[in-house]
PDB file of C-alpha atoms in Angstrom:
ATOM      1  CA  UNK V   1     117.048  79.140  72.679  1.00  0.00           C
ATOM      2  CA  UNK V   2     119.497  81.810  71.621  1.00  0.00           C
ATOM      3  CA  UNK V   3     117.035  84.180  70.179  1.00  0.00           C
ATOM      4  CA  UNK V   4     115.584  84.032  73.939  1.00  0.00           C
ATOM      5  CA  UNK V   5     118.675  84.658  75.100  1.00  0.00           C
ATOM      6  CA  UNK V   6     119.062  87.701  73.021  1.00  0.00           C
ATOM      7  CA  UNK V   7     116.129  89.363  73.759  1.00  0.00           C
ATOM      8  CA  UNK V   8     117.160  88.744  77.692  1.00  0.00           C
ATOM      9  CA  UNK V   9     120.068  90.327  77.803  1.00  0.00           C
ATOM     10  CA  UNK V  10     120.305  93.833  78.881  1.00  0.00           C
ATOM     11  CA  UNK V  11     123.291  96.362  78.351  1.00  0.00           C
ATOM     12  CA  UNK V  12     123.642  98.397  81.534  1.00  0.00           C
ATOM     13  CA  UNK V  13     121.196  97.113  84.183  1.00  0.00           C
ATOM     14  CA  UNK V  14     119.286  93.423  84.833  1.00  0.00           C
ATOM     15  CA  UNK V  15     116.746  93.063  82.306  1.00  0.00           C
ATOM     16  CA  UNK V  16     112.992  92.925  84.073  1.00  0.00           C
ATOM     17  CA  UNK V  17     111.197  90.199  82.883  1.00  0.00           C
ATOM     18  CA  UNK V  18     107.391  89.503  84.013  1.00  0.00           C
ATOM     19  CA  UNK V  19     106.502  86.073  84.011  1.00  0.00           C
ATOM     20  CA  UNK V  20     102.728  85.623  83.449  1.00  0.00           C
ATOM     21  CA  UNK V  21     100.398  82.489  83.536  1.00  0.00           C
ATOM     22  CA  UNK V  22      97.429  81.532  84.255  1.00  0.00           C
ATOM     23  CA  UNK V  23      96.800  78.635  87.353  1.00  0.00           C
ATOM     24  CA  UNK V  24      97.043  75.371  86.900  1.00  0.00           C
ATOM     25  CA  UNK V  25      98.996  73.464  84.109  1.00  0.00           C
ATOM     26  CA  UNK V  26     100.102  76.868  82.207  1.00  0.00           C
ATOM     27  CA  UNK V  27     101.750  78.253  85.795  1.00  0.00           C
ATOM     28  CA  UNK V  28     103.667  74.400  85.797  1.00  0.00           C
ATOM     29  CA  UNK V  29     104.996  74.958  82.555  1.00  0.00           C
ATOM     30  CA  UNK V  30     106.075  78.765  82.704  1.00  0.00           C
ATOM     31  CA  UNK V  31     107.822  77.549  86.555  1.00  0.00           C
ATOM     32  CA  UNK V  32     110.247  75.494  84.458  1.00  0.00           C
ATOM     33  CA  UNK V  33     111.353  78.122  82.474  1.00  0.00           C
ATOM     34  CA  UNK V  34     112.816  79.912  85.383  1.00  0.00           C
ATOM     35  CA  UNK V  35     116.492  78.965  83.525  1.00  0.00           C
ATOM     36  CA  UNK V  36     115.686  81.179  80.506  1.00  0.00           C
ATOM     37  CA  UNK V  37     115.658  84.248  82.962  1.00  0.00           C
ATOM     38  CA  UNK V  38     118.680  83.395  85.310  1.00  0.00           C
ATOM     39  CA  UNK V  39     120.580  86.868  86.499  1.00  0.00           C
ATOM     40  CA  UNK V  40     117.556  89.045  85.684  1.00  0.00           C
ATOM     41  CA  UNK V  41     114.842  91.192  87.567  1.00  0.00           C
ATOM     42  CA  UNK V  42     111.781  88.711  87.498  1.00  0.00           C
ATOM     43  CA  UNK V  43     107.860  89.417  88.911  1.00  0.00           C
ATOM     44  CA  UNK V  44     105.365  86.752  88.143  1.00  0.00           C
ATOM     45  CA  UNK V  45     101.739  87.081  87.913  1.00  0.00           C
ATOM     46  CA  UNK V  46      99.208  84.687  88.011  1.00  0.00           C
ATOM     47  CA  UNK V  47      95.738  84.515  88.770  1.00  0.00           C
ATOM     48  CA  UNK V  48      96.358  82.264  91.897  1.00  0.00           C
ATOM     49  CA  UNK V  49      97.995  83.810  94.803  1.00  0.00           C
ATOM     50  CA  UNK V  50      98.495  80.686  96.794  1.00  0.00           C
ATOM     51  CA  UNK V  51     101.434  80.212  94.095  1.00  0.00           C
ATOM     52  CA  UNK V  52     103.394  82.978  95.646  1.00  0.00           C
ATOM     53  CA  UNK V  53     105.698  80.572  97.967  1.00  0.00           C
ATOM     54  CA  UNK V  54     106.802  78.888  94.538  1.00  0.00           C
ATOM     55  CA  UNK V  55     108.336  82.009  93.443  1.00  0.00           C
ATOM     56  CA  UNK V  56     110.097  83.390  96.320  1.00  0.00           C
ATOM     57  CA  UNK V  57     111.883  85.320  96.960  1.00  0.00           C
ATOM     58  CA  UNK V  58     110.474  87.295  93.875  1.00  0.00           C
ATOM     59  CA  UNK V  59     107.124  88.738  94.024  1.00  0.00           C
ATOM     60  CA  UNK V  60     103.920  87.409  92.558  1.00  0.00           C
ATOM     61  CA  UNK V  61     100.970  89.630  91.477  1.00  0.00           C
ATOM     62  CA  UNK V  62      97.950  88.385  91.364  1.00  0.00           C
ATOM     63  CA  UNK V  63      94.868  89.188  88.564  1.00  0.00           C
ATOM     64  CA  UNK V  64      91.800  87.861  87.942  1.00  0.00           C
ATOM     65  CA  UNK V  65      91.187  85.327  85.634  1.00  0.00           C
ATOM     66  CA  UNK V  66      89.574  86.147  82.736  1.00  0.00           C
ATOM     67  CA  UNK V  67      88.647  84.792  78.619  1.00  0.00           C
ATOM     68  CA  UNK V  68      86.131  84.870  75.736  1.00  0.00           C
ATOM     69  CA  UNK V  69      83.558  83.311  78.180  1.00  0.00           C
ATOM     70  CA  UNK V  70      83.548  85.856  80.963  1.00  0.00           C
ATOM     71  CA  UNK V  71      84.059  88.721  79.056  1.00  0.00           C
ATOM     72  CA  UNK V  72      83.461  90.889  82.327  1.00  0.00           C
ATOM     73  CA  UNK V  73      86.296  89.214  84.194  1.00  0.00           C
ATOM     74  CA  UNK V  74      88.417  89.369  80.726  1.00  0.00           C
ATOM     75  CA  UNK V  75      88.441  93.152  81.130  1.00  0.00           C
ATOM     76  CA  UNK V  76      88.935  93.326  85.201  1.00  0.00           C
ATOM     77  CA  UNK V  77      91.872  91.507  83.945  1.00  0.00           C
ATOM     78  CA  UNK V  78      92.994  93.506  81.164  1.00  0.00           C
ATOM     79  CA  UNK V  79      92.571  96.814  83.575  1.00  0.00           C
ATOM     80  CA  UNK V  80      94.675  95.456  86.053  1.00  0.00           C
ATOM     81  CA  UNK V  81      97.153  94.303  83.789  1.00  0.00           C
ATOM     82  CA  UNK V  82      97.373  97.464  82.257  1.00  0.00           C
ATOM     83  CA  UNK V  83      98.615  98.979  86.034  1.00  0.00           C
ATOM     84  CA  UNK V  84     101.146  95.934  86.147  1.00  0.00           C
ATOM     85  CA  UNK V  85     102.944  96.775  83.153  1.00  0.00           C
ATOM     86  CA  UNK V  86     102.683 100.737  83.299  1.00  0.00           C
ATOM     87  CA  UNK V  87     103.658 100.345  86.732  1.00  0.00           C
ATOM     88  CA  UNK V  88     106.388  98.100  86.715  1.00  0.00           C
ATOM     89  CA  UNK V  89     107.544  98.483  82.680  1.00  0.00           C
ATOM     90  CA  UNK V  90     109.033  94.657  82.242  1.00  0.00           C
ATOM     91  CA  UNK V  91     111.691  94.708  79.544  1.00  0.00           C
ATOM     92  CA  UNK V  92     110.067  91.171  78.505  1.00  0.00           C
ATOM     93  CA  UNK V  93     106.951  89.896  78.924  1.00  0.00           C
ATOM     94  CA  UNK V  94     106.997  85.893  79.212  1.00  0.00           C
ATOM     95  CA  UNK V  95     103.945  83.994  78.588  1.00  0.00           C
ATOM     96  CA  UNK V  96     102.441  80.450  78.519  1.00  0.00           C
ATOM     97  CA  UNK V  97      99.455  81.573  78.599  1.00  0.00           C
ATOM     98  CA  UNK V  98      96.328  81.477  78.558  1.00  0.00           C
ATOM     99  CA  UNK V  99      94.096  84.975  78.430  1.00  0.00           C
ATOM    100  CA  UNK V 100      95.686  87.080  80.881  1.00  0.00           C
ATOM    101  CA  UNK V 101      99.236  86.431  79.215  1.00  0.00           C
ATOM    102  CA  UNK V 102      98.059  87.471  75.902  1.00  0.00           C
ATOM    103  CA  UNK V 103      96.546  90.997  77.352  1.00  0.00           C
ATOM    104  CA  UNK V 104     100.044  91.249  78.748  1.00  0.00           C
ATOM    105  CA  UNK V 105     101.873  90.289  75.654  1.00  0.00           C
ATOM    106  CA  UNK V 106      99.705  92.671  73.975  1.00  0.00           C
ATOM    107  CA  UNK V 107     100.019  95.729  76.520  1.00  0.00           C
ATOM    108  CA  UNK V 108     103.922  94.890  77.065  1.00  0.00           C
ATOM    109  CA  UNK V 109     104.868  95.093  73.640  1.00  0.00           C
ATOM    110  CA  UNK V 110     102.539  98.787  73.269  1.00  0.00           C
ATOM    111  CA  UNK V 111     105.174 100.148  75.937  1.00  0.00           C
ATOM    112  CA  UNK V 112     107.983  98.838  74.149  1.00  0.00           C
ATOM    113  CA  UNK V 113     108.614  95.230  75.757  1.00  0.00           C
ATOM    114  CA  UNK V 114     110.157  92.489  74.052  1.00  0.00           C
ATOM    115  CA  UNK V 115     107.509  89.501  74.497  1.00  0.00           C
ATOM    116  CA  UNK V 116     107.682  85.708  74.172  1.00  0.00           C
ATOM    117  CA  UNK V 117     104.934  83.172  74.197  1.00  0.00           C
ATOM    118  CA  UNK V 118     105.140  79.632  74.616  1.00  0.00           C
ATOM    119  CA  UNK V 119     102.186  77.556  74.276  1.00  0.00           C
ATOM    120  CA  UNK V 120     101.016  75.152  76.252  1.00  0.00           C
ATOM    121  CA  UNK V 121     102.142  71.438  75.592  1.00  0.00           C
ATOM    122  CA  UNK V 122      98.398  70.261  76.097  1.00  0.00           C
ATOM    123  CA  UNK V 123      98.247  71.799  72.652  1.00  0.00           C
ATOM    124  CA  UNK V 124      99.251  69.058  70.474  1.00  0.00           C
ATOM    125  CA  UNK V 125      97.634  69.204  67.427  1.00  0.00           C
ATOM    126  CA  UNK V 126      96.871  73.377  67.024  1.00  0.00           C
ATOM    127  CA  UNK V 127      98.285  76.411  68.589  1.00  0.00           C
ATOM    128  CA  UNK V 128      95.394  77.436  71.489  1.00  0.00           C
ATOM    129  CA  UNK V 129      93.632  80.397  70.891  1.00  0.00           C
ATOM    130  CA  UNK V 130      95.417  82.957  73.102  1.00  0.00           C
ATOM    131  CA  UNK V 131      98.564  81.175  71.352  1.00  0.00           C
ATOM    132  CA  UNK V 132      97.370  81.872  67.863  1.00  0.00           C
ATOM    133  CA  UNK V 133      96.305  85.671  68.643  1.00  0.00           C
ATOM    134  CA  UNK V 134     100.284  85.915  70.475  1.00  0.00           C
ATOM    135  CA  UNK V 135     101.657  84.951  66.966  1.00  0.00           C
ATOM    136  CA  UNK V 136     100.775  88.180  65.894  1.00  0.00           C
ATOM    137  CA  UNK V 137     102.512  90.345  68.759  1.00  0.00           C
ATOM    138  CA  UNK V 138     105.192  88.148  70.465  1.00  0.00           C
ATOM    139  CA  UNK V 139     108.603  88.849  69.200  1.00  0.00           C
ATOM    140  CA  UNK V 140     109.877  84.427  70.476  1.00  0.00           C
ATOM    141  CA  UNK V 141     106.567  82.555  69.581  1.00  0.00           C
ATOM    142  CA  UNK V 142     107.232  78.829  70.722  1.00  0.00           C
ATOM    143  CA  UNK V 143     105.416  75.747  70.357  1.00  0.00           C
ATOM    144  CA  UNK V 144     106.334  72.371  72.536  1.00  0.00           C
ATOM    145  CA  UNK V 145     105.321  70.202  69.440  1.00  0.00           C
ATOM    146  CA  UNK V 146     107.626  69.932  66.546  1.00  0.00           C
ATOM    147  CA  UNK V 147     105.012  68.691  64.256  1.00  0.00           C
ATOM    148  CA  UNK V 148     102.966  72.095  64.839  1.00  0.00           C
ATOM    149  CA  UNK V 149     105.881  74.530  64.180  1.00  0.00           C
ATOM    150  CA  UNK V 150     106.624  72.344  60.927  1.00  0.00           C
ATOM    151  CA  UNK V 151     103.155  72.931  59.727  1.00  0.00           C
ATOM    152  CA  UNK V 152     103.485  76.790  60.727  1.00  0.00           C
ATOM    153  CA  UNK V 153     102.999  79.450  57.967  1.00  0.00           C
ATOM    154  CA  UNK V 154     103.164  82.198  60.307  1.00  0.00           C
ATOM    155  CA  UNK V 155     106.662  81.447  61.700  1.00  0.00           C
ATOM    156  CA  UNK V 156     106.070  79.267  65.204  1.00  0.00           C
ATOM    157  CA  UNK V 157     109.149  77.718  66.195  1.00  0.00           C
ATOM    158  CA  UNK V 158     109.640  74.416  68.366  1.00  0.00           C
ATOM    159  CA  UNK V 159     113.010  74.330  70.612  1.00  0.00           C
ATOM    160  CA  UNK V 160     111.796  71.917  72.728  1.00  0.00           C
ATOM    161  CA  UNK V 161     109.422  70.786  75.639  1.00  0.00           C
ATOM    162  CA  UNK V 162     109.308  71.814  78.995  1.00  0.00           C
ATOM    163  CA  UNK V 163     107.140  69.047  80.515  1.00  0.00           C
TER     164      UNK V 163
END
């Protein structure tokens, strides 16, 4: 993952990465990642607060969770997002999604962020939605499935699981 690696490293201070998933499985995967941001400033945000005690001693924001079938809730979430990243202005915006990490791949990278997105290795044999729409916006846009980022037109790339 040296491309990760470059977009993590930061001249003259810690670079400030927020780490966003949603609960469940996608929260699993983007808690094994904590390697890829070793030595910087990290804030997660999830849509479960109960995960807080897994991140400690960095903080954990919580949003509501949101997607195409509670369109309401979608844009709670994208509002509150929105006051996360003005707010806190992450350097990188990490994702494995679903919803709520795309609105913050989206928002990070309108203030400048560098963003990554990895999709979720339940995704074997098509990028999820959320994933698809990141491929347009993420700077790193990762797949867990070789197969997939072979078939890729649009420039996924596979550098391995995390499950």
């Amino acid at each position: 993952m040296d491309k990760a690696q470059a977009i993590l490293n930061g001249p003259d201070r810690p670079t400030k990465v927020m780490a966003i998933a949603s609960a469940g499985g996608h929260f699993v995967q983007l808690l094994r990642c904590r390697p890829a941001w070793s030595g910087c400033e990290v804030f997660y945000v999830s849509t479960d607060a109960g995960y807080a005690p897994m991140v400690e001693p960095h903080r954990l924001i919580e949003v509501t969770d949101g997607n195409r079938k509670a369109p309401i809730k979608m844009l709670r979430s994208a509002c509150h997002l929105a006051a996360i990243v003005w707010k806190e202005r992450p350097d990188v915006v990490f994702s494995t999604g679903a919803a709520p990490g795309l609105i913050a791949l989206v928002l990070g990278r309108a203030l400048g962020a560098r963003t990554v997105w990895l999709d979720s290795i339940a995704n074997v044999e098509k990028m999820s939605l959320s994933g698809r729409l990141a491929g347009w916006v993420a700077d790193l846009w990762l797949t867990q499935w070789s197969d997939l980022a072979k078939k890729s037109t649009r420039g996924v790339r596979y550098a391995g699981a995390v499950v």
